PDB file of C-alpha atoms and ligand atoms in Angstrom:
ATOM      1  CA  UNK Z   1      -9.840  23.262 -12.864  1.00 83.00           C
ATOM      2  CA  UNK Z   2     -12.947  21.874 -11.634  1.00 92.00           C
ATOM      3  CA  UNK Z   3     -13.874  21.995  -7.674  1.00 93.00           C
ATOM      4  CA  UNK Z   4     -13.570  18.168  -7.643  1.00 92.00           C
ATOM      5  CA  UNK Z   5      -9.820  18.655  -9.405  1.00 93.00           C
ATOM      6  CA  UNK Z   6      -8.570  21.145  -6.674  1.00 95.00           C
ATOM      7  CA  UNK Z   7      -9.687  18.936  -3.874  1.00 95.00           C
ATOM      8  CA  UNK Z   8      -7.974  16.152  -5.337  1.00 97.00           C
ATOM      9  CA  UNK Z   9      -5.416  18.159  -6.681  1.00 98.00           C
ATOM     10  CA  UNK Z  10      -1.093  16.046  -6.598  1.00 98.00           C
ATOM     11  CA  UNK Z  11       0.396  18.541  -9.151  1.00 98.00           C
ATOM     12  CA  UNK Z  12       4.095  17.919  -8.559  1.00 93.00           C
ATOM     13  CA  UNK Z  13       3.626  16.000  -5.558  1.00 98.00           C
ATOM     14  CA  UNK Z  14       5.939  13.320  -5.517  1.00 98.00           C
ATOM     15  CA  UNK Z  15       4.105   9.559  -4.201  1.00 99.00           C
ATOM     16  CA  UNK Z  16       6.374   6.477  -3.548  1.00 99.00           C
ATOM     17  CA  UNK Z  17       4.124   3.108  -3.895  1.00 99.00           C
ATOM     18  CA  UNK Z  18       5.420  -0.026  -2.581  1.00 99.00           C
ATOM     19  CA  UNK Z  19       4.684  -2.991  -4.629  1.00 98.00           C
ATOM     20  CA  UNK Z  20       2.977  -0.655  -7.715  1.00 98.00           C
ATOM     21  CA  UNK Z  21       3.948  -3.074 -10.201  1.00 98.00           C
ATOM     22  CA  UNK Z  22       0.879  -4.509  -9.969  1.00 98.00           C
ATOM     23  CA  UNK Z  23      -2.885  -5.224  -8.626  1.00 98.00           C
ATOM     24  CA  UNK Z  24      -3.858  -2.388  -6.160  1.00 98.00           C
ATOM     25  CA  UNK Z  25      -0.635  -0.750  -5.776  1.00 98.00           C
ATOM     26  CA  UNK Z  26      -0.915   0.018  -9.788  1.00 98.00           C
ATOM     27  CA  UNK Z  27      -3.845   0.948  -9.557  1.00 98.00           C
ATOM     28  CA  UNK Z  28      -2.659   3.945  -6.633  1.00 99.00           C
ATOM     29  CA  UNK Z  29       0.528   4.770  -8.647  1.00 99.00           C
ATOM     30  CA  UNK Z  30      -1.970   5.694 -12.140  1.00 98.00           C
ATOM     31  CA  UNK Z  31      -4.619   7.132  -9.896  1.00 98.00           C
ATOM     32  CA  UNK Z  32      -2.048   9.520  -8.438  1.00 98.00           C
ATOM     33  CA  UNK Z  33      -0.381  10.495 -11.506  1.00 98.00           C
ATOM     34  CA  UNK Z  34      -3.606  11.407 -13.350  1.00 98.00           C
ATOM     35  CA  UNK Z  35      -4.163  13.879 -10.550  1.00 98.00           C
ATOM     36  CA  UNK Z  36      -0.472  15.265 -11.619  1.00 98.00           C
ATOM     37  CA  UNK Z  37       2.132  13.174  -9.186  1.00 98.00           C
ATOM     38  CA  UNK Z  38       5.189  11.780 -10.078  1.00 98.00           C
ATOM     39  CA  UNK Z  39       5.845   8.297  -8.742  1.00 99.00           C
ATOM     40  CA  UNK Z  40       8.195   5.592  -7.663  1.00 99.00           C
ATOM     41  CA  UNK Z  41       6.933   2.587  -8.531  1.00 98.00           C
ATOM     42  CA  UNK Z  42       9.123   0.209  -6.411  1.00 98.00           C
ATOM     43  CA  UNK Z  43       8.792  -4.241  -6.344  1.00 98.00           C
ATOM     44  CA  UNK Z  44      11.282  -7.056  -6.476  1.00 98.00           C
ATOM     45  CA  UNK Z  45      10.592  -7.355 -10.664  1.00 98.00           C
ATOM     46  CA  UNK Z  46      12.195  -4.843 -12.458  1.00 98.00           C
ATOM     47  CA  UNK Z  47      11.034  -5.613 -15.758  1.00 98.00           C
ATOM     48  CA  UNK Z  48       7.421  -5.206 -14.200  1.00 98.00           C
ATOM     49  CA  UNK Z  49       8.130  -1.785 -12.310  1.00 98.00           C
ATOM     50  CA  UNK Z  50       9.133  -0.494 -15.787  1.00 98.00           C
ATOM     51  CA  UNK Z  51       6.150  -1.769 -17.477  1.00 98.00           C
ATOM     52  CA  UNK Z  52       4.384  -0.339 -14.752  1.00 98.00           C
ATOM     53  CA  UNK Z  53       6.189   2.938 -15.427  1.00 98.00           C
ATOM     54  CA  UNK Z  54       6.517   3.786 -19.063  1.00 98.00           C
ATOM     55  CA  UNK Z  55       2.388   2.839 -19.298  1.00 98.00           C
ATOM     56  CA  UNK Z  56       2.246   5.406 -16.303  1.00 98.00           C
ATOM     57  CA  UNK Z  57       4.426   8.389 -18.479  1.00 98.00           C
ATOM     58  CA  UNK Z  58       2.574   7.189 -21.646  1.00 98.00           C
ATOM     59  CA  UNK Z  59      -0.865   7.701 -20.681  1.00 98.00           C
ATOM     60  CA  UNK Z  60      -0.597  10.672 -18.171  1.00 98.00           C
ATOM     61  CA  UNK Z  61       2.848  12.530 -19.037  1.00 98.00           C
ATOM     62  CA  UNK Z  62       4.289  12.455 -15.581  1.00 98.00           C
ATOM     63  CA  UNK Z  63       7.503  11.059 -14.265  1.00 98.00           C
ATOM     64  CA  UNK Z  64       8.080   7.907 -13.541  1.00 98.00           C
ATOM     65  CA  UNK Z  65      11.027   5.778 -11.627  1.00 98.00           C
ATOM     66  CA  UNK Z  66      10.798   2.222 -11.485  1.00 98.00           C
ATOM     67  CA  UNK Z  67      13.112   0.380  -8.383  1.00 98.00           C
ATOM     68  CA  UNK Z  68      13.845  -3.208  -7.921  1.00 98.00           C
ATOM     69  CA  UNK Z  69      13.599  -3.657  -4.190  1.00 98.00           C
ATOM     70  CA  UNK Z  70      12.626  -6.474  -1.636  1.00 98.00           C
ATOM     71  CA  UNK Z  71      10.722  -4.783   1.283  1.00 98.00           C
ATOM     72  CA  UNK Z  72      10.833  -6.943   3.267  1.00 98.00           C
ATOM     73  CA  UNK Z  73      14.632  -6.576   3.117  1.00 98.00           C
ATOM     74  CA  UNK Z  74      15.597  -3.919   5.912  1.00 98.00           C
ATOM     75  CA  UNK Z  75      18.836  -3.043   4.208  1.00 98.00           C
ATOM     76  CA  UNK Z  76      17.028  -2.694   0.864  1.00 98.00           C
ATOM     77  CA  UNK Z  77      15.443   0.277   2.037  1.00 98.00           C
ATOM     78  CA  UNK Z  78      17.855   3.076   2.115  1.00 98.00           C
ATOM     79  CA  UNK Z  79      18.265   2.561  -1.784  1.00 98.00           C
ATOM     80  CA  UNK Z  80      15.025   3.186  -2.241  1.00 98.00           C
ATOM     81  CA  UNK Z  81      14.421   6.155  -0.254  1.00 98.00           C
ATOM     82  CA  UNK Z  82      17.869   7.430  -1.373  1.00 98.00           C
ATOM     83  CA  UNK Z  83      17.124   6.824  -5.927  1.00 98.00           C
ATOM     84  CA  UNK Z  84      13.607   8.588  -4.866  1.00 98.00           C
ATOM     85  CA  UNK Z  85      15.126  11.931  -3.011  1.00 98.00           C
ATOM     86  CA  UNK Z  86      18.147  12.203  -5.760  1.00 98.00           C
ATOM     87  CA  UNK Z  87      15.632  11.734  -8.529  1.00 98.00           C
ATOM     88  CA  UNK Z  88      12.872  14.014  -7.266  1.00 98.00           C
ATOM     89  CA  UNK Z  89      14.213  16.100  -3.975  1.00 98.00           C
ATOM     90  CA  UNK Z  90      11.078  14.926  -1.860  1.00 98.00           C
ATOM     91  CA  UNK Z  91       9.013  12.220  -0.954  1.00 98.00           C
ATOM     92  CA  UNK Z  92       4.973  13.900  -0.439  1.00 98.00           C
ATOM     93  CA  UNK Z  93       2.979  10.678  -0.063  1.00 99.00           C
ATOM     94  CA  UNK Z  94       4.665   7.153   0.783  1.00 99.00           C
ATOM     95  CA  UNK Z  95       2.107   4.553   0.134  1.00 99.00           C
ATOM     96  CA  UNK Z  96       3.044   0.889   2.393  1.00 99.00           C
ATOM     97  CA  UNK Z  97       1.443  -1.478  -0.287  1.00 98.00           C
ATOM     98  CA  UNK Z  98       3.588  -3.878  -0.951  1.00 98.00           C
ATOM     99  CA  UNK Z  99       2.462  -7.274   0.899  1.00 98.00           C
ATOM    100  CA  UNK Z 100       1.228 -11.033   0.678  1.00 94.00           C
ATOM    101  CA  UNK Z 101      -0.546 -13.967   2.499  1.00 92.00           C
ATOM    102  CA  UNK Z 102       1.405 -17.128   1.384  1.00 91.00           C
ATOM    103  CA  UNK Z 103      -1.438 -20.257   1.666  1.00 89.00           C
ATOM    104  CA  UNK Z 104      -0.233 -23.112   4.200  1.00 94.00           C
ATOM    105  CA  UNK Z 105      -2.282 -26.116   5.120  1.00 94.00           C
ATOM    106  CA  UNK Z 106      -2.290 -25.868   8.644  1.00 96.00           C
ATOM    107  CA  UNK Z 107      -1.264 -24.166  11.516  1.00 97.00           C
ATOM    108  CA  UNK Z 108       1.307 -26.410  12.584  1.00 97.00           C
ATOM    109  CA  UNK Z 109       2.717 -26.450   9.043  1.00 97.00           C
ATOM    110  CA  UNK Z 110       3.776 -22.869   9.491  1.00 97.00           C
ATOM    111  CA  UNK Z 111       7.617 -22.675   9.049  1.00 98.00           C
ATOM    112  CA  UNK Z 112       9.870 -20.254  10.707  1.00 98.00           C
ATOM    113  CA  UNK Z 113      10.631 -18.851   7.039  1.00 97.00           C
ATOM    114  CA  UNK Z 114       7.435 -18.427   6.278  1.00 97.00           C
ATOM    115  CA  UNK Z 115       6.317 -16.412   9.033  1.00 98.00           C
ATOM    116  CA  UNK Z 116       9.057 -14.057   9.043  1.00 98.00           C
ATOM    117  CA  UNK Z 117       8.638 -13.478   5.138  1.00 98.00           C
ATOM    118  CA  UNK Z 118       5.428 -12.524   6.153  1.00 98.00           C
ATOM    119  CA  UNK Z 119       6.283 -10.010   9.222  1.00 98.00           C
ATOM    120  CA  UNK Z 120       9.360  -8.808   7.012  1.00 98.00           C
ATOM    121  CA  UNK Z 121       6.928  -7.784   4.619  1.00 98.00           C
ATOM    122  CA  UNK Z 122       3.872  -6.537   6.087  1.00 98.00           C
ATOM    123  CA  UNK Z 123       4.641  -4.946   8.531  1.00 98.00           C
ATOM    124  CA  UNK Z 124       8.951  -4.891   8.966  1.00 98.00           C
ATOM    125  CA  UNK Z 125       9.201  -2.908   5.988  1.00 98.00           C
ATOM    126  CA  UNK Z 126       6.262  -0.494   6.120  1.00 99.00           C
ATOM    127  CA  UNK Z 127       8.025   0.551   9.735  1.00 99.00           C
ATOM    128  CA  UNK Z 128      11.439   1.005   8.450  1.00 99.00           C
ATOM    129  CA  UNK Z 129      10.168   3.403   5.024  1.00 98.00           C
ATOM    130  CA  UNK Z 130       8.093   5.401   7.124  1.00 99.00           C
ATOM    131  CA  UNK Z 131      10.716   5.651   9.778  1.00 98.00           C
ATOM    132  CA  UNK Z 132      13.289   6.966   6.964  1.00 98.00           C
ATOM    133  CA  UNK Z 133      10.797   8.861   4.612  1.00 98.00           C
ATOM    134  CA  UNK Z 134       8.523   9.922   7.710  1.00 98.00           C
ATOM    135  CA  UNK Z 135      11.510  11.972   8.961  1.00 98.00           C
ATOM    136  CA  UNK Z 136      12.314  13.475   6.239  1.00 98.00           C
ATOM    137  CA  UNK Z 137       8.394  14.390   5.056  1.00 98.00           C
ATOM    138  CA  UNK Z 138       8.663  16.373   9.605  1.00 98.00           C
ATOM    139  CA  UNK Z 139      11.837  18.460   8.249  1.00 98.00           C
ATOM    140  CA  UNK Z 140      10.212  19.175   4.717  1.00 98.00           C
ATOM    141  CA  UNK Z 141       7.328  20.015   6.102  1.00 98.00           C
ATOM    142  CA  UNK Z 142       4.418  17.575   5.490  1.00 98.00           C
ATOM    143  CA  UNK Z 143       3.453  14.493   3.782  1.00 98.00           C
ATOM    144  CA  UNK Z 144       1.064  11.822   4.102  1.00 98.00           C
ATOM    145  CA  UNK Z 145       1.724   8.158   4.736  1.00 99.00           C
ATOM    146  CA  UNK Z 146      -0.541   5.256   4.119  1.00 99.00           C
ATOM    147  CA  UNK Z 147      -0.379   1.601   5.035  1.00 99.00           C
ATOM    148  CA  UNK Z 148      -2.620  -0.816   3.241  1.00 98.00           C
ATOM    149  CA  UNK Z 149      -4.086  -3.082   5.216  1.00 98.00           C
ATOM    150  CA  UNK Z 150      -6.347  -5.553   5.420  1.00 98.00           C
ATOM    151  CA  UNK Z 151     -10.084  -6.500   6.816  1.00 97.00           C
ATOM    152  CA  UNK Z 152      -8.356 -10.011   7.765  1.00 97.00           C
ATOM    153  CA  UNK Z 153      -6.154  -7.797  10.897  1.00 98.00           C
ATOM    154  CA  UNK Z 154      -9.771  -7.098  12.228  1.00 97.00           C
ATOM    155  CA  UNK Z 155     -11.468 -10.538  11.344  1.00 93.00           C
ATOM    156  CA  UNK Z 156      -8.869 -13.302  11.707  1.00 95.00           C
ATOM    157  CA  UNK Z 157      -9.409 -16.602  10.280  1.00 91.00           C
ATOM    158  CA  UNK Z 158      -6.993 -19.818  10.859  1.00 93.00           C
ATOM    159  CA  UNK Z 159      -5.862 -19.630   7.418  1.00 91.00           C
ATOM    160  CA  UNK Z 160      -4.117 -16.465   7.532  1.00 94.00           C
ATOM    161  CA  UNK Z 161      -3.189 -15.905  10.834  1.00 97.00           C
ATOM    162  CA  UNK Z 162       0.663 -14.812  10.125  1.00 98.00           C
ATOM    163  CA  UNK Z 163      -0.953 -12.305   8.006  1.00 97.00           C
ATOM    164  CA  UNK Z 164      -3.620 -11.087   9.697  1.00 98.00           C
ATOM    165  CA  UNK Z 165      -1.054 -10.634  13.026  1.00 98.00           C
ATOM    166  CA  UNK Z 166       1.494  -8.777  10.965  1.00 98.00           C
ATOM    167  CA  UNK Z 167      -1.381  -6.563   9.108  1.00 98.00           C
ATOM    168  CA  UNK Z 168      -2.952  -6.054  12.617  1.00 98.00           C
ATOM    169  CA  UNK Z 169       0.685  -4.670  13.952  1.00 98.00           C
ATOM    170  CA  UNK Z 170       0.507  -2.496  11.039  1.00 98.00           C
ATOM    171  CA  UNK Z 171      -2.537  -0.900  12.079  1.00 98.00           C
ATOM    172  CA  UNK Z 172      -1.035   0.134  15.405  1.00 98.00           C
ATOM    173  CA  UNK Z 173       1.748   1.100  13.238  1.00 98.00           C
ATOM    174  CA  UNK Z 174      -0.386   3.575  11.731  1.00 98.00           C
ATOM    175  CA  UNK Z 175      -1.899   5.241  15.130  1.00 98.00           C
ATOM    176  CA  UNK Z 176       1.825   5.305  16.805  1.00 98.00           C
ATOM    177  CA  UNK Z 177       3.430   7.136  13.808  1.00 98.00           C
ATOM    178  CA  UNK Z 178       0.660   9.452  13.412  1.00 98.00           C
ATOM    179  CA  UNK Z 179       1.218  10.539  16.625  1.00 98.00           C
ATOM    180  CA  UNK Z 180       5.085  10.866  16.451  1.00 98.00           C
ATOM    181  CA  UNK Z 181       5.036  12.516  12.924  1.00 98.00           C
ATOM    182  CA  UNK Z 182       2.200  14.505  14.151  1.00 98.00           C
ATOM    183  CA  UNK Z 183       1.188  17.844  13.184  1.00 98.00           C
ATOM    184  CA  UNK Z 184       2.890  17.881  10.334  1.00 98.00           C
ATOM    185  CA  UNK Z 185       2.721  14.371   8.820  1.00 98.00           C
ATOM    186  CA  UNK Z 186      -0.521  12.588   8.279  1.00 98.00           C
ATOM    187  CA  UNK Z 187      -0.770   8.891   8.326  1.00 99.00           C
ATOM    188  CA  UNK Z 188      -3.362   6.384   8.042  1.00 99.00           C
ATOM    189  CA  UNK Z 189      -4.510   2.847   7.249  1.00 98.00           C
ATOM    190  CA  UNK Z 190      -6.545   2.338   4.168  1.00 98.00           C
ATOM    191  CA  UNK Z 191      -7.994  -1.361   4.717  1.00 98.00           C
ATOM    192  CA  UNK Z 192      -9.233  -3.437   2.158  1.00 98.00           C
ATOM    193  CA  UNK Z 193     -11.397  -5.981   1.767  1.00 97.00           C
ATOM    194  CA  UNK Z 194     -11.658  -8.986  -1.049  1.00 96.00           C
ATOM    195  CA  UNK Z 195     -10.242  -7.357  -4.003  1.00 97.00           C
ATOM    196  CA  UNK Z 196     -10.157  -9.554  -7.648  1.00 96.00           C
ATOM    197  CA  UNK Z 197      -6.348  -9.112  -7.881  1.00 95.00           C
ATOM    198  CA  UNK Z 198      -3.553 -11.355  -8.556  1.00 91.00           C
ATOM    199  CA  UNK Z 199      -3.988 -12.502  -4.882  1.00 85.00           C
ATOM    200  CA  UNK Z 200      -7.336 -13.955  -5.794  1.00 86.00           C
ATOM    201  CA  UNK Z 201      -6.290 -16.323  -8.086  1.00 84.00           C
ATOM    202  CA  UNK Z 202      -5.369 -18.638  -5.018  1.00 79.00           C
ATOM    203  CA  UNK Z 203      -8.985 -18.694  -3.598  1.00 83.00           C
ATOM    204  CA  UNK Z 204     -11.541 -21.235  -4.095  1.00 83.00           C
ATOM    205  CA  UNK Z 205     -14.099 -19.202  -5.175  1.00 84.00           C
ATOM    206  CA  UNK Z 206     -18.064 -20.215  -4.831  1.00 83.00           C
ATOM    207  CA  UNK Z 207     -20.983 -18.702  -6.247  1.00 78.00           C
ATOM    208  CA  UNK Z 208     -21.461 -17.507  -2.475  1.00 86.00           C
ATOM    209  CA  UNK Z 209     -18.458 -16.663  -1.556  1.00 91.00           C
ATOM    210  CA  UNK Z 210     -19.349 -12.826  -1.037  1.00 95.00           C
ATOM    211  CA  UNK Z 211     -22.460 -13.422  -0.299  1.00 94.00           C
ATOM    212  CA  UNK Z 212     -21.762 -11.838   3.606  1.00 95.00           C
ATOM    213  CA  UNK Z 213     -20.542  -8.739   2.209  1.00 97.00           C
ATOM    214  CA  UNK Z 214     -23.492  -6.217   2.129  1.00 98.00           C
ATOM    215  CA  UNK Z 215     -21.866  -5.787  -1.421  1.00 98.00           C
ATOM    216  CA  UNK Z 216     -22.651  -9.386  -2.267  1.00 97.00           C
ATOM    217  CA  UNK Z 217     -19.441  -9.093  -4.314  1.00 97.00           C
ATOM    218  CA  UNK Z 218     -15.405  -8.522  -4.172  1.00 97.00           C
ATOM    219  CA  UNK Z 219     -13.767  -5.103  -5.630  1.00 98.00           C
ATOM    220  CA  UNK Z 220     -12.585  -4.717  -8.691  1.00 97.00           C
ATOM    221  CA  UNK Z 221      -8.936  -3.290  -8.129  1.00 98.00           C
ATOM    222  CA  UNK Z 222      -9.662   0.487  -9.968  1.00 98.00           C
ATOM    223  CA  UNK Z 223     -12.362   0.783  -6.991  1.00 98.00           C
ATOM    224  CA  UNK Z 224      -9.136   1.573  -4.611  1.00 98.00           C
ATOM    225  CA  UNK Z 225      -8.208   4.520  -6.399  1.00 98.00           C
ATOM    226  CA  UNK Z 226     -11.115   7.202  -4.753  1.00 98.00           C
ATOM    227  CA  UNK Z 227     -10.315   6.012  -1.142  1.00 98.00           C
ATOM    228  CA  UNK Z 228      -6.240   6.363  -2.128  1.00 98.00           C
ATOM    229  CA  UNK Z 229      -6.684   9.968  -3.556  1.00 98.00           C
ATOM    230  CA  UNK Z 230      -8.792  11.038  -0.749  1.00 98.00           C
ATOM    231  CA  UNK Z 231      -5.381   9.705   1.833  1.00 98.00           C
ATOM    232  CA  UNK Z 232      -2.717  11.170  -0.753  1.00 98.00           C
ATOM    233  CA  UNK Z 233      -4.379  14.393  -1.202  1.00 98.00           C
ATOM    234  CA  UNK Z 234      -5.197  17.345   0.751  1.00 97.00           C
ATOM    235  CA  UNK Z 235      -9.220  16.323   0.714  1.00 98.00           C
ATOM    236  CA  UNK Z 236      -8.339  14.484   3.954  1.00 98.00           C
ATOM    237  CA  UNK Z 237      -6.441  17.051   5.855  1.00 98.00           C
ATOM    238  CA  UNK Z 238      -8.283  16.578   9.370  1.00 98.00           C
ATOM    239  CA  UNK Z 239      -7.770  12.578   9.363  1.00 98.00           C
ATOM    240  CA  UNK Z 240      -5.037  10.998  10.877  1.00 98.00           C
ATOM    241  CA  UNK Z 241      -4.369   7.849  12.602  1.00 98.00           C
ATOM    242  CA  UNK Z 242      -7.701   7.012  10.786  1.00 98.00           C
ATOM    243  CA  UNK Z 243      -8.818   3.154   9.072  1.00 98.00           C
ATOM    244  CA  UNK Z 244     -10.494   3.619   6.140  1.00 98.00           C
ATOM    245  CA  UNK Z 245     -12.225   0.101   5.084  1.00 98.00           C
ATOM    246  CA  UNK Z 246     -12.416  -0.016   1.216  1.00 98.00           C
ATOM    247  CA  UNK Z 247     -14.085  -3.716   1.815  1.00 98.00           C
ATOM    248  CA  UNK Z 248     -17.460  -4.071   0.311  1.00 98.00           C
ATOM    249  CA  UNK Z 249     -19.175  -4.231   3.820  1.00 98.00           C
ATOM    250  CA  UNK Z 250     -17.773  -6.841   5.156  1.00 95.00           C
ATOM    251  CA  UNK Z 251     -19.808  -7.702   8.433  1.00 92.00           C
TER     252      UNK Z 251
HETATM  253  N1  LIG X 301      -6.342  -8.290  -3.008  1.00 71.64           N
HETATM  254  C1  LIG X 301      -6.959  -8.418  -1.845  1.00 71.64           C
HETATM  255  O1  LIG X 301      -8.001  -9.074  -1.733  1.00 71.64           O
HETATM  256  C2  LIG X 301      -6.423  -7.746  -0.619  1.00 71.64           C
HETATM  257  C3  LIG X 301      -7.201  -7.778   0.547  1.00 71.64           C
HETATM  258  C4  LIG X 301      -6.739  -7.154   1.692  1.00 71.64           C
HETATM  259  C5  LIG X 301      -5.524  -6.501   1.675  1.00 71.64           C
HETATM  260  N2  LIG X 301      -4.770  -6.502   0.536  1.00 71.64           N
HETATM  261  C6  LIG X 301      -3.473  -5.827   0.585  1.00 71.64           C
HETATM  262  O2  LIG X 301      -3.352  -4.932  -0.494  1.00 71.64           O
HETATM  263  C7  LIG X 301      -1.972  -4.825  -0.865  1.00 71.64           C
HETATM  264  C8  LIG X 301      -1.858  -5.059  -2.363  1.00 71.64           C
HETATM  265  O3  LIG X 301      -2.353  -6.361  -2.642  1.00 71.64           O
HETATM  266  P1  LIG X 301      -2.675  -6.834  -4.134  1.00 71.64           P
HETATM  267  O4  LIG X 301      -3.900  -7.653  -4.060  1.00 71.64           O
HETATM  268  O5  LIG X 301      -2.615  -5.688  -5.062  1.00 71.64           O
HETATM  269  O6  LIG X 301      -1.426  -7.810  -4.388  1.00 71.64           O
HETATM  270  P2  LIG X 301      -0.759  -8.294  -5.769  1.00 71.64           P
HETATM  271  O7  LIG X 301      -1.693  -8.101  -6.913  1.00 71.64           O
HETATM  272  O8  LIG X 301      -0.239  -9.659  -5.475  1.00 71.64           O
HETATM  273  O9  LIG X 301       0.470  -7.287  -5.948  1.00 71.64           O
HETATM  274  C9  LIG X 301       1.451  -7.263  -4.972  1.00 71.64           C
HETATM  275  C10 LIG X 301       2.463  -6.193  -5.322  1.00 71.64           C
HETATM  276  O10 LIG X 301       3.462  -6.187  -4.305  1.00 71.64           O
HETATM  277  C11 LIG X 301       4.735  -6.457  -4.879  1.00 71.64           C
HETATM  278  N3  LIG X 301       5.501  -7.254  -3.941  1.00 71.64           N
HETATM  279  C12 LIG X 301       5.210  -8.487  -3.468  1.00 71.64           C
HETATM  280  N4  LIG X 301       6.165  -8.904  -2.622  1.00 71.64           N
HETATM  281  C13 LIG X 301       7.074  -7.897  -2.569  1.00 71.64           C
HETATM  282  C14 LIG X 301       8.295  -7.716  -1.875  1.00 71.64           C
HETATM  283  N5  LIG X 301       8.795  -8.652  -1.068  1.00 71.64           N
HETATM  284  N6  LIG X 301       8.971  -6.559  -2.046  1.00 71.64           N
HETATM  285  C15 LIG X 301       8.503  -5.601  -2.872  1.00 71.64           C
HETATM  286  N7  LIG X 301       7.360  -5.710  -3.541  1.00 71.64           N
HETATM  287  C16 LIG X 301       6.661  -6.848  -3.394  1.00 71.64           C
HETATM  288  C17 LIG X 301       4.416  -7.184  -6.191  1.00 71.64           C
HETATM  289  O11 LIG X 301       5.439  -7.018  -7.169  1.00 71.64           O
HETATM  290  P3  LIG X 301       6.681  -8.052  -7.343  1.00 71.64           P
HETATM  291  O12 LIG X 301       6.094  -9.417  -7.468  1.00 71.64           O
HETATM  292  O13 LIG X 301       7.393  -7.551  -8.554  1.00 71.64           O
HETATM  293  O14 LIG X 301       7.503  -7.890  -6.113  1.00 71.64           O
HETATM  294  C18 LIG X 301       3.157  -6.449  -6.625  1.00 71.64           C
HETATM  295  O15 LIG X 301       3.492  -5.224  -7.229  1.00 71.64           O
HETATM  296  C19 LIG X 301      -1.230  -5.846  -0.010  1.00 71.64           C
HETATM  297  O16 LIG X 301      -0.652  -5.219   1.103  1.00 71.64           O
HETATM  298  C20 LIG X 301      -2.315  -6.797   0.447  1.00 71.64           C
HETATM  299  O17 LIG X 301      -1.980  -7.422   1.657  1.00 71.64           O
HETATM  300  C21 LIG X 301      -5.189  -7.087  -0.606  1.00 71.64           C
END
């Protein structure tokens, strides 16, 4: 094993991704099973979590279990945690990916529905998984947690603002449980920027449109995967509580 490998190293570590089914989160779940994790890959489309699963097993050998689950559904949850411990016996990395930004046309055409879908999602959910599977990683002792977020929590615009509130509350969430699952639990917030993924398809893109980013571009979705491993894996023992911004340099 090269010194690169070892750092990176997930042999038979076990990583639950929320929403891996597709864009980033698919991109974590592969990343982590080519450094030798099994995974959960856990959305509301089953047909789509066992794509996502089966193309996993092909390609790297490891284990697999797709979930049908709506996070933002707080009664959902114990299923999930429940089909990941009787498959596997542990739960090593929980990654909070799952999440959208529904477009609205303006602020006062925000509906009741659609700003709890949002909270539910973003930031609901991510509380009540790490809450169940944060517990469990303190008696098993250790585990790292990770919440994608998003460079909208720190730069709000009007067109978002749901969003960027509920992704915002998840960054405290990440500082609060970092503390409470603290020593033995790590947790942080990896926060990305504008990433070419399904999500993007609903943006008006202009030649210019990244133009502020020091990048002068948005990510592709594979360039998630180092920041994940470096969260998941042991190369990021001493952080905790920590934002990582995977975002292009966005001023
Ligand atoms: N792409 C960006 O530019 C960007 C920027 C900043 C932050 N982020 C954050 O990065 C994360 C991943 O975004 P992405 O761009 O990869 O999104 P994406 O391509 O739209 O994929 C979203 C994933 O979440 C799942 N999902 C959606 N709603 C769900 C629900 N209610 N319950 C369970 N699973 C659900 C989807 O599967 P199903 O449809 O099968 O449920 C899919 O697997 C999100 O938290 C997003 O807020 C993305």
């Amino acid at each position: 094993m090269g010194y690169a490998d070892e750092v990176f190293d997930l042999t038979d570590r076990v990583v639950l991704v929320t929403g891996g089914s597709r864009g980033l989160g698919a991109e974590i779940a592969m990343g982590a099973a080519r450094c030798g994790a099994d995974v959960v890959i856990a959305s509301r489309n089953m047909d789509s979590c066992v794509a996502a699963a089966e193309k996993i097993t092909a390609v790297t050998g490891r284990s697999a279990l797709p979930y049908q689950v709506h996070v933002g559904r707080w009664d959902q949850l114990d299923g999930l945690v429940d089909a990941a411990y009787q498959r596997f016996g542990k739960v090593d990395v929980l990654v909070n990916n799952a999440g959208m930004s529904p477009l609205y046309e303006s602020l006062g055409s925000v509906t009741e529905k659609l700003f709890d879908s949002v909270v539910n999602l973003n930031l609901k959910g991510p509380f009540r998984l790490s809450a169940l599977i944060g517990e469990r990683m303190v008696a098993d002792g250790g585990g790292s947690i990770i919440n994608v977020s998003s460079s909208g929590s720190l730069r709000p615009d009007q067109y978002m603002l749901p969003y960027a509130a509920a992704k915002a509350g998840l960054n405290a969430l990440t500082e609060g449980l970092a503390k409470a699952f603290g020593p033995t639990v790590r947790v942080n917030t990896l926060m990305a920027g504008p990433f070419l993924t399904d999500i993007s398809k609903a943006w008006d893109i202009a030649d210019d449109s990244f133009g502020h980013l020091a990048l002068q571009r948005a990510g592709n979705p594979p360039e998630i995967i180092g920041a994940a491993l470096f969260l998941m894996s042991d190369a990021s023992s001493f952080s905790t509580g920590s934002i990582l911004r995977v975002d292009g340099g966005l001023p």
